[in-house]
Amino acid sequence: MEYRTGLGYDIHRLEEGLGLTLGGVEIPHHKGCVAHSDGDVILHALCDAILGALALGDIGKHFPDTDDEYLGISSLILLERVMQMVRQKGWRFVNADIMLLLQKPKIQPYVQTMRENIAAVIPCPTDRISIKATTTEGLGPIGHEEGVSAFATVLLERE
Ligand code: MG
């Protein structure tokens, strides 16, 4: 069996009064992401990890932030398009491990819904999608609530 791993990372600035969407869930908070799309760092990191596993470049290459087609777009749609590429190339999704770095708010109440959202789009069983979260203990720009970031790793296998 042939396997590929991929790594993804994303960061967005947080500003007062904008919407905060993470893992396809709209989270009530006084700050949200500055972005061309919905600024969903979890899904952007995941898309980049999947593209990376297939050495297909990055999310910015496939969905440029200069293209109005992607203005305010749900990143679940971007994930769906990335998964189409995976299938076209003859690969199958195995699992993903995602690490969110965010000082506030607590996202634990939303994690299960995020996992289900992602699993529905891939599609795969929910237990193949891991989402973990940590603060940065108040350190640096994430700790000062100036931004939110995420890392993702994935494994793909040859169909
Ligand atoms: Mg992004």
Tab-separated table of N, CA, C and O and ligand atoms in Angstrom, residues 10-12 37 39-41 44 59, ligand 1:
chain	number	residue	atom	x	y	z
A	10	ASP	N	-2.272	27.559	8.974
A	10	ASP	CA	-2.909	28.818	8.582
A	10	ASP	C	-3.036	29.723	9.797
A	10	ASP	O	-3.071	29.251	10.940
A	11	ILE	N	-3.065	31.009	9.528
A	11	ILE	CA	-3.273	32.002	10.592
A	11	ILE	C	-4.108	33.135	10.023
A	11	ILE	O	-3.966	33.484	8.841
A	12	HIS	N	-5.017	33.653	10.817
A	12	HIS	CA	-5.783	34.840	10.437
A	12	HIS	C	-5.809	35.819	11.594
A	12	HIS	O	-5.810	35.421	12.759
A	37	SER	N	-12.137	34.777	2.318
A	37	SER	CA	-13.184	33.751	2.458
A	37	SER	C	-13.798	33.915	3.848
A	37	SER	O	-13.800	35.003	4.404
A	39	GLY	N	-12.441	32.711	6.420
A	39	GLY	CA	-11.310	32.763	7.353
A	39	GLY	C	-11.241	31.589	8.304
A	39	GLY	O	-10.737	31.711	9.415
A	40	ASP	N	-11.718	30.448	7.849
A	40	ASP	CA	-11.768	29.252	8.712
A	40	ASP	C	-10.389	28.581	8.736
A	40	ASP	O	-10.054	27.761	7.874
A	41	VAL	N	-9.583	28.917	9.738
A	41	VAL	CA	-8.189	28.440	9.772
A	41	VAL	C	-8.100	26.916	9.868
A	41	VAL	O	-7.156	26.318	9.354
A	44	HIS	N	-8.680	25.705	6.350
A	44	HIS	CA	-7.578	26.112	5.467
A	44	HIS	C	-6.327	25.278	5.732
A	44	HIS	O	-5.645	24.852	4.795
A	59	ILE	N	-3.266	26.241	-0.922
A	59	ILE	CA	-4.651	26.688	-1.064
A	59	ILE	C	-4.735	28.017	-1.833
A	59	ILE	O	-5.660	28.240	-2.605
B	1	MG	MG	-6.607	31.165	5.453
